[in-house]
């Protein structure tokens, strides 16, 4: 097992980096697409039902099949992999953005409107900051998903840690499979940890204070 | 100033929430909308800042038709306080107070100045400006809620059961505070409540609503003296009508002369005065006889060795009533706060009299036993406390 890590150390670093940036680009695109849509959806109950059911259906398409579908559309390589992973990351982020925006206390929102906020001001000054913790947990969930699914992206030639696992399968070398899996898991845990730090950091200070009253 | 004509709100489904409401509100008036739930009082209030759009009718402010104004601009010019407080949990107290100013794009200096000036108004320390709402108690939060409605110099303030969720003592304090602010800053306040005591205490005029219709709109005294119909009578409650009947007494009729001391005197002089007049409380005044605070036996404990003058050890927190206020209110306040006595001041805060528990016993005695010679002694009145209380002579 250790020989796997020592013999392939340079290769491991390269593949890990590849794996990481494919996942992060997919995730970033997912955030850029899903958060604004989630905000818009929270303003309309009817459309939100339609859109959320469409994204849930997309989520049920087997990941390998989705990657395979990408080949006739975008060819092989990193681009189709990123697109497929991005589609996967949409639902948790979209869902959490929608729920987060919806769960903002109606009195708080109402007070904002009564003070004379426009809809945009209400979203930017009140709803979004208060929904941030929920949105961030959606992003964390997506990050873990995307990193583990990016393993399959090697199947359509995107590279990444999946290469070790598929090689291991083809050459019947269990240490390649296990080694690749361990690194993917570690990467997912690391991403989750970093994002949880980010989540703490972006949570408005007033929300972190619990009850502790000043005397 | 604010004129409401034929204001009607019919919700989808045909429920008439407010039916042809007509009101004429003067500048600086304190108006209470009162009624049972579902009477349309909140809907009527929310139509003024267009949180609810009227079905028909007109609201004009100094001749301007509010229903034709931009709703956002209108809301920024009218203060609004709600029962659930609705402070922004992610903003500091400073940002919460100056929220409307921020929307109006006032400069930072002006906002900071307003925040520190206003927080004084509700007796909270400056350090609270950097706190978050979660660090404050409910009563403190609602004080901030009130300030938020004042920050951009709004002339009209709408309040939707603002003190409904607070405990009785806090509510009482805030009621006094809001009445004081309203009179000092000459604001027009329209207030929704279902608590008749609150309405009587605060309002200049009360609008009693029932099933969307205005039943009676008059001063508290007139409503108590002449309820428009049985509904109003029932709503006010028989106990208040009885209370109201005997000749309404004001504090001026019963108050006695207080013993006061000016602020620059020494403690020795204060003690000598107390012994001489046989009282346990001295009211501290400045050279103009303006009430500054009080000095009682407790203020001396331990202080005598280190402090020499009255100004060093008198209590600044003193509850008082204005001349001309109803005796009933003063009694309620003495009992609620467990005060021994309450000083009476005139409009310029000059000490003019004192109402003590002994006075009140006299009055109760008078009303019950009429003209018989009252056998009032302080032992009777303070029997439960077991000590002889000597107040104000």
XYZ file of C-alpha atoms in Angstrom:
608
model
C 0.000 0.000 0.000
C 2.735 2.404 0.992
C 4.599 1.564 -2.194
C 1.608 2.986 -4.110
C 2.012 6.324 -2.420
C 5.802 6.419 -2.669
C 6.054 5.233 -6.273
C 3.319 7.488 -7.634
C 3.857 10.564 -5.484
C 4.294 13.034 -8.357
C 1.447 11.462 -10.291
C -0.777 11.580 -7.201
C -0.178 15.276 -6.716
C -0.977 16.015 -10.345
C -4.140 13.916 -10.356
C -5.303 15.288 -7.041
C -4.909 18.832 -8.325
C -6.773 17.927 -11.524
C -9.542 16.303 -9.520
C -9.778 19.290 -7.220
C -10.006 21.948 -9.890
C -12.531 20.077 -12.035
C -14.720 19.770 -8.930
C -14.265 23.376 -7.867
C -14.988 24.815 -11.312
C -18.141 22.690 -11.489
C -19.127 23.797 -7.989
C -18.437 27.479 -8.672
C -20.534 27.344 -11.835
C -23.243 25.578 -9.865
C -23.233 28.360 -7.255
C -23.298 31.085 -9.901
C -26.285 29.487 -11.595
C -28.234 28.089 -8.647
C -28.087 30.928 -6.100
C -29.673 33.626 -8.281
C -32.277 31.157 -9.575
C -33.011 30.101 -6.008
C -33.544 33.741 -5.009
C -35.904 34.325 -7.926
C -37.770 31.117 -7.157
C -38.350 32.148 -3.557
C -40.429 35.015 -4.918
C -42.847 32.767 -6.816
C -44.390 29.686 -5.308
C -45.817 28.377 -8.561
C -42.680 28.522 -10.726
C -40.569 27.220 -7.858
C -42.546 23.977 -7.809
C -41.915 23.395 -11.522
C -38.225 24.235 -11.454
C -37.470 22.280 -8.303
C -39.141 19.169 -9.712
C -37.148 19.474 -12.956
C -33.868 19.654 -11.023
C -34.892 16.713 -8.828
C -35.469 14.658 -11.994
C -32.025 15.642 -13.302
C -30.597 14.475 -9.999
C -32.020 10.984 -10.469
C -30.284 10.411 -13.814
C -27.477 7.937 -13.041
C -24.200 9.806 -12.970
C -22.438 7.459 -15.340
C -25.308 7.828 -17.849
C -25.185 11.602 -17.582
C -21.466 11.590 -18.287
C -22.031 9.272 -21.255
C -24.700 11.614 -22.641
C -22.153 14.433 -22.525
C -19.875 12.692 -25.046
C -22.057 13.149 -28.179
C -22.882 16.701 -27.074
C -19.500 18.038 -25.934
C -17.010 15.314 -26.826
C -14.553 13.947 -24.302
C -12.246 15.695 -21.851
C -12.658 18.157 -19.028
C -15.411 20.376 -20.480
C -18.195 17.753 -20.595
C -17.135 16.494 -17.164
C -17.413 19.950 -15.664
C -20.828 20.465 -17.263
C -22.153 17.159 -15.966
C -20.844 17.772 -12.447
C -22.221 21.285 -12.476
C -25.696 19.930 -13.252
C -25.335 17.602 -10.285
C -24.364 20.364 -7.927
C -27.411 22.454 -8.819
C -30.116 20.767 -6.809
C -28.704 20.968 -3.262
C -27.687 24.594 -3.763
C -30.944 25.556 -5.421
C -32.982 23.773 -2.788
C -31.114 25.326 0.109
C -31.165 28.811 -1.380
C -34.903 28.493 -1.841
C -35.483 27.140 1.672
C -33.097 29.671 3.215
C -34.822 32.598 1.548
C -38.225 31.241 2.491
C -37.313 30.653 6.124
C -36.357 34.255 6.824
C -38.701 35.440 9.568
C -41.778 37.045 8.005
C -41.808 39.759 10.679
C -38.242 40.737 9.925
C -39.011 40.918 6.208
C -42.269 42.750 6.921
C -40.434 45.281 9.088
C -37.993 45.917 6.253
C -40.794 46.539 3.800
C -42.603 48.768 6.282
C -39.409 50.808 6.694
C -39.549 51.431 2.950
C -37.261 48.824 1.425
C -37.669 47.975 -2.229
C -37.779 44.289 -3.190
C -34.115 44.353 -4.227
C -33.076 46.062 -0.989
C -35.047 43.525 0.999
C -33.220 40.681 -0.773
C -29.751 42.199 -0.475
C -29.982 43.749 2.996
C -32.248 41.319 4.800
C -33.091 38.019 3.151
C -29.756 37.047 1.642
C -27.628 37.736 4.736
C -30.085 35.836 6.899
C -30.328 32.940 4.435
C -26.543 32.672 4.112
C -25.963 29.873 6.638
C -28.568 27.677 4.923
C -27.217 28.438 1.438
C -23.694 27.632 2.602
C -24.707 24.234 3.934
C -26.191 23.498 0.493
C -22.883 24.426 -1.095
C -21.005 22.161 1.317
C -23.287 19.266 0.497
C -22.758 19.857 -3.222
C -18.997 20.079 -2.781
C -18.832 16.642 -1.193
C -21.071 15.153 -3.887
C -19.153 16.728 -6.731
C -15.759 15.613 -5.446
C -16.841 12.019 -5.095
C -18.615 11.988 -8.476
C -15.647 13.598 -10.200
C -14.029 10.176 -9.844
C -16.290 8.981 -12.655
C -15.230 11.879 -14.850
C -12.017 10.010 -15.636
C -14.274 7.620 -17.603
C -14.819 10.317 -20.253
C -11.199 11.392 -20.241
C -11.256 14.256 -17.795
C -8.429 12.844 -15.678
C -8.380 13.217 -11.933
C -8.100 10.605 -9.203
C -10.596 8.401 -11.033
C -7.694 7.412 -13.295
C -6.097 5.436 -10.464
C -9.305 3.642 -9.658
C -10.127 2.730 -13.258
C -6.508 1.619 -13.801
C -6.746 -0.466 -10.690
C -9.909 -2.109 -12.006
C -8.386 -2.811 -15.440
C -5.027 -4.089 -14.182
C -6.476 -5.774 -11.096
C -4.353 -3.791 -8.649
C -6.375 -3.291 -5.464
C -3.831 -0.850 -4.007
C -4.572 1.590 -6.865
C -8.319 1.375 -6.185
C -7.971 1.765 -2.433
C -5.297 4.457 -2.664
C -7.387 6.502 -5.130
C -10.487 6.119 -2.968
C -8.658 7.238 0.161
C -7.392 10.399 -1.489
C -10.850 11.224 -2.897
C -12.335 10.798 0.560
C -9.689 12.954 2.155
C -10.198 15.603 -0.497
C -13.959 15.618 0.120
C -13.440 15.914 3.886
C -10.940 18.704 3.431
C -13.282 20.656 1.136
C -16.106 20.232 3.620
C -13.894 21.437 6.446
C -12.696 24.503 4.537
C -16.223 25.401 3.493
C -17.460 25.038 7.065
C -14.802 27.574 8.086
C -16.005 29.849 5.279
C -19.563 29.348 6.452
C -18.659 30.495 9.964
C -16.843 33.457 8.544
C -19.691 34.666 6.316
C -22.435 34.103 8.890
C -23.470 37.564 10.109
C -22.070 38.197 13.578
C -25.474 39.002 15.028
C -26.662 35.488 14.194
C -23.723 33.789 15.881
C -24.568 35.332 19.220
C -27.019 33.082 20.963
C -29.069 34.580 23.700
C -26.020 35.761 25.659
C -27.487 38.989 26.918
C -25.577 42.040 27.819
C -26.261 43.247 31.287
C -53.520 66.964 9.274
C -54.225 63.318 8.449
C -57.650 62.871 6.957
C -59.194 59.484 6.289
C -62.289 59.512 4.122
C -64.548 56.554 3.348
C -61.635 54.190 3.676
C -62.737 50.676 2.759
C -60.906 47.397 2.460
C -62.586 44.347 1.025
C -60.386 41.261 0.902
C -60.596 38.702 -1.870
C -63.520 36.488 -1.045
C -65.645 39.471 -0.081
C -64.686 39.856 3.573
C -65.124 43.491 4.512
C -62.242 44.301 6.863
C -62.740 48.059 7.071
C -66.012 49.681 6.133
C -66.171 53.386 5.200
C -63.850 54.651 7.889
C -63.785 58.416 8.419
C -61.257 60.034 10.754
C -59.679 63.411 11.110
C -56.407 63.373 13.012
C -54.672 66.526 14.205
C -50.946 67.092 14.330
C -49.353 65.947 17.589
C -52.296 63.805 18.579
C -52.012 60.379 20.131
C -54.732 58.230 18.609
C -55.562 54.690 19.678
C -57.466 52.265 17.455
C -59.066 49.747 19.703
C -61.321 46.783 19.090
C -61.619 43.028 19.341
C -59.574 40.887 16.969
C -61.029 41.039 13.493
C -62.386 44.531 14.063
C -60.239 45.898 11.245
C -58.054 48.088 13.434
C -54.758 46.678 12.181
C -55.944 46.705 8.567
C -56.940 50.340 8.964
C -53.503 51.164 10.359
C -51.669 49.297 7.644
C -53.580 51.134 4.952
C -52.025 54.391 6.138
C -48.533 53.314 5.050
C -49.975 51.151 2.287
C -48.766 47.846 3.659
C -52.354 47.048 2.747
C -53.781 48.754 -0.324
C -57.234 50.255 0.270
C -60.091 49.019 -1.913
C -61.606 52.492 -1.999
C -61.508 55.751 -0.094
C -58.908 58.403 0.418
C -56.172 59.178 2.911
C -54.763 62.675 2.699
C -51.830 64.109 4.607
C -51.830 67.919 4.575
C -53.918 67.713 1.405
C -51.641 65.209 -0.361
C -53.319 61.996 -1.438
C -51.272 59.150 0.038
C -52.819 56.525 -2.195
C -51.271 58.245 -5.216
C -47.770 58.484 -3.716
C -44.988 55.996 -4.357
C -45.453 53.373 -1.631
C -41.725 53.036 -0.890
C -41.223 56.794 -0.489
C -44.329 56.971 1.666
C -43.150 54.213 4.008
C -39.802 55.897 4.510
C -41.620 59.004 5.712
C -43.852 57.208 8.218
C -42.486 55.453 11.297
C -43.708 51.950 11.999
C -43.423 49.852 15.139
C -44.717 46.290 15.255
C -45.512 43.917 18.083
C -42.920 41.364 17.013
C -40.317 44.157 17.074
C -38.759 42.944 13.811
C -35.230 44.192 14.389
C -32.718 42.974 11.837
C -30.828 40.232 13.723
C -27.705 40.574 11.580
C -27.329 44.316 12.079
C -25.949 46.140 15.101
C -28.254 48.283 17.186
C -26.738 51.345 15.518
C -27.549 50.021 12.043
C -31.008 49.019 13.173
C -31.806 52.473 14.498
C -30.594 54.178 11.340
C -32.070 51.705 8.878
C -34.453 54.175 7.292
C -31.709 56.780 7.112
C -29.585 54.244 5.296
C -32.382 53.702 2.781
C -32.608 57.470 2.380
C -28.811 57.515 1.857
C -27.907 59.865 4.695
C -24.224 60.372 5.449
C -22.434 58.157 7.967
C -21.722 61.044 10.365
C -25.365 61.997 10.404
C -26.396 58.415 11.061
C -23.905 57.956 13.901
C -24.958 61.238 15.436
C -28.640 60.268 15.281
C -28.011 56.838 16.777
C -26.097 58.182 19.767
C -28.576 61.009 20.295
C -31.621 58.726 20.126
C -30.333 55.965 22.372
C -30.136 58.532 25.192
C -33.830 59.127 24.687
C -34.689 55.589 25.799
C -32.213 55.471 28.702
C -29.880 52.895 27.237
C -26.079 53.276 27.374
C -24.086 54.248 24.284
C -22.195 50.953 24.392
C -25.379 49.176 23.309
C -25.037 50.697 19.847
C -22.456 48.050 18.962
C -24.508 45.160 20.294
C -26.730 42.882 18.278
C -30.461 42.461 18.944
C -29.949 38.955 20.372
C -27.949 40.502 23.234
C -30.848 42.685 24.367
C -33.962 41.806 26.368
C -37.389 42.045 24.753
C -38.118 45.386 26.366
C -34.783 46.825 25.291
C -35.320 45.546 21.768
C -38.682 47.243 21.540
C -37.104 50.527 22.687
C -34.825 50.194 19.679
C -37.871 49.346 17.569
C -39.400 52.651 18.641
C -36.201 54.567 17.904
C -36.031 53.081 14.433
C -39.409 54.648 13.751
C -38.109 58.056 14.879
C -34.667 58.154 13.294
C -35.506 59.814 10.004
C -37.629 62.560 11.608
C -40.895 60.927 10.688
C -43.824 63.070 11.829
C -46.302 60.244 11.914
C -45.616 56.992 13.690
C -47.811 53.951 13.361
C -47.696 51.367 16.123
C -49.252 47.955 15.830
C -49.694 46.601 19.367
C -46.076 47.469 20.111
C -46.097 46.416 23.746
C -48.364 43.386 23.458
C -45.574 40.845 23.864
C -43.920 42.466 26.884
C -44.370 41.775 30.575
C -46.579 44.241 32.515
C -43.767 46.178 34.234
C -41.757 46.608 31.041
C -44.923 47.555 29.193
C -45.723 50.190 31.776
C -42.234 51.691 31.524
C -42.379 51.762 27.750
C -45.830 53.329 27.774
C -44.516 56.169 29.929
C -41.513 56.476 27.678
C -43.468 56.638 24.459
C -45.924 59.160 25.852
C -43.035 61.305 27.008
C -41.273 61.097 23.648
C -44.482 61.842 21.803
C -45.097 64.992 23.820
C -41.501 66.129 23.764
C -41.004 65.705 20.024
C -44.587 66.533 19.095
C -45.139 63.410 17.022
C -48.464 62.198 15.733
C -48.897 58.617 16.852
C -51.536 56.178 15.721
C -51.588 53.182 17.940
C -53.410 49.867 17.656
C -54.211 48.014 20.843
C -56.803 45.736 22.367
C -55.971 46.835 25.881
C -58.403 49.455 27.132
C -56.143 50.484 30.031
C -53.353 51.179 27.586
C -55.649 53.199 25.331
C -57.008 55.269 28.223
C -53.549 55.887 29.592
C -51.907 56.945 26.341
C -54.428 58.226 23.855
C -55.719 61.738 23.368
C -58.560 60.247 21.393
C -59.711 56.654 21.078
C -61.311 55.153 17.984
C -63.373 52.124 18.940
C -63.859 49.761 16.041
C -66.118 46.774 15.632
C -66.533 44.585 12.565
C -64.801 47.086 10.338
C -66.920 50.026 11.431
C -65.958 52.962 13.588
C -68.283 52.922 16.592
C -67.027 55.874 18.593
C -64.176 58.348 18.231
C -63.651 60.613 21.203
C -61.454 61.446 24.163
C -61.110 58.755 26.842
C -63.058 60.861 29.337
C -65.960 61.385 26.951
C -66.073 57.738 25.998
C -66.110 56.686 29.642
C -68.730 59.293 30.467
C -70.964 58.579 27.482
C -70.406 55.246 25.754
C -72.079 55.344 22.324
C -73.831 52.001 22.634
C -73.941 48.724 24.522
C -71.005 47.324 22.637
C -68.787 50.174 23.778
C -70.106 49.841 27.313
C -69.298 46.162 27.346
C -65.935 46.751 25.766
C -64.901 49.331 28.319
C -66.001 47.019 31.087
C -68.264 47.869 33.958
C -65.453 48.261 36.484
C -63.961 51.155 34.548
C -67.327 52.869 34.254
C -67.799 52.658 38.009
C -64.294 53.887 38.653
C -64.946 56.793 36.419
C -68.191 57.936 38.061
C -67.101 59.495 41.347
C -65.874 63.005 40.773
C -62.640 62.667 38.857
C -59.905 63.758 41.166
C -56.578 65.056 40.047
C -53.374 64.829 41.994
C -53.543 68.567 42.653
C -56.510 68.083 44.994
C -54.792 65.631 47.275
C -51.124 66.416 47.112
C -49.291 67.759 50.124
C -46.336 70.010 50.412
C -43.134 68.031 49.897
C -40.013 68.584 51.925
C -37.197 69.396 49.577
C -33.570 70.278 49.801
C -31.411 72.036 47.256
C -28.655 70.111 45.659
C -25.648 72.004 47.009
C -26.444 71.439 50.714
C -24.357 69.124 52.866
C -25.474 65.751 54.133
C -25.511 66.975 57.726
C -28.005 69.629 56.811
C -30.111 67.009 55.025
C -30.204 64.766 58.070
C -31.031 67.656 60.355
C -33.899 68.617 58.044
C -35.223 65.065 58.016
C -35.192 64.851 61.783
C -36.756 68.258 62.175
C -39.595 67.582 59.707
C -39.877 63.929 60.688
C -39.685 62.558 57.119
C -37.600 59.782 55.571
C -37.455 61.124 52.046
C -36.186 64.477 50.854
C -36.655 65.637 47.312
C -33.573 67.137 45.761
C -34.086 70.232 43.635
C -31.884 72.715 41.888
C -31.924 76.444 42.515
C -35.045 76.834 40.374
C -36.960 74.236 42.373
C -36.642 71.773 39.492
C -36.815 68.154 40.607
C -33.444 66.416 40.327
C -33.925 63.296 42.399
C -34.489 62.202 45.962
C -32.583 61.327 49.053
C -33.843 58.741 51.487
C -32.500 56.961 54.517
C -31.005 54.255 52.328
C -28.921 56.777 50.439
C -27.094 57.555 53.669
C -26.114 54.008 54.506
C -22.382 53.892 54.244
C -22.252 57.140 52.380
C -21.853 59.397 55.344
C -18.263 58.578 55.985
C -17.077 59.192 52.447
C -19.500 61.705 51.055
C -20.218 65.160 52.322
C -22.825 66.750 50.075
C -26.273 65.946 48.789
C -25.114 66.124 45.202
C -22.834 63.145 45.725
C -25.325 60.623 46.965
C -28.861 61.432 45.853
C -30.850 59.037 43.682
C -31.416 60.339 40.186
C -34.082 57.822 39.144
C -37.276 59.326 40.380
C -40.790 58.597 39.211
C -43.053 61.592 39.088
C -46.431 62.677 37.760
C -47.388 65.952 36.156
C -49.843 68.341 37.748
C -53.344 67.816 36.463
C -52.901 64.068 35.951
C -55.609 61.839 37.268
C -55.248 60.520 40.766
C -56.231 57.084 39.526
C -53.139 56.889 37.350
C -50.852 57.979 40.147
C -52.309 55.402 42.496
C -51.853 52.726 39.890
C -48.265 53.758 39.460
C -47.495 53.828 43.161
C -48.941 50.364 43.583
C -47.373 48.858 40.501
C -43.921 50.150 41.267
C -44.235 49.680 44.976
C -43.270 53.284 45.594
C -43.691 54.942 48.929
C -44.722 58.196 47.382
C -44.686 60.045 44.142
C -43.743 63.708 43.601
C -45.873 66.003 41.475
C -44.155 68.388 39.078
C -45.400 71.135 36.795
C -44.692 71.487 33.089
C -41.237 72.857 33.735
C -40.341 70.003 36.035
C -40.651 72.175 39.157
C -41.590 70.297 42.289
C -45.059 71.376 43.411
C -46.410 68.575 45.549
C -46.322 65.028 46.781
C -48.770 62.153 46.861
C -48.068 59.545 49.526
C -49.631 56.259 50.421
C -51.122 57.976 53.447
C -52.909 60.442 51.158
C -54.385 57.613 49.203
C -55.680 55.899 52.293
C -57.347 59.191 53.217
C -59.127 59.282 49.885
C -60.238 55.692 50.048
C -61.512 56.385 53.558
C -63.350 59.458 52.346
C -65.053 57.652 49.488
C -66.140 54.766 51.666
C -67.097 56.482 54.919
C -67.880 59.856 53.529
C -67.652 62.812 55.861
C -67.013 60.942 59.079
C -63.911 62.145 60.817
C -61.112 60.009 59.363
C -58.963 58.246 61.915
C -55.934 58.095 59.740
C -52.687 57.180 61.294
C -49.632 55.861 59.660
C -49.653 52.682 61.756
C -52.860 51.630 60.114
C -51.547 52.179 56.675
C -48.244 50.455 57.069
C -49.204 47.771 59.492
C -47.898 45.055 57.242
C -44.484 46.570 57.023
C -44.334 46.781 60.753
C -42.534 50.073 60.828
C -43.740 53.580 61.080
C -43.324 55.323 57.812
C -42.803 59.012 57.949
C -43.307 60.645 54.668
C -43.609 64.222 53.739
C -44.919 65.381 57.119
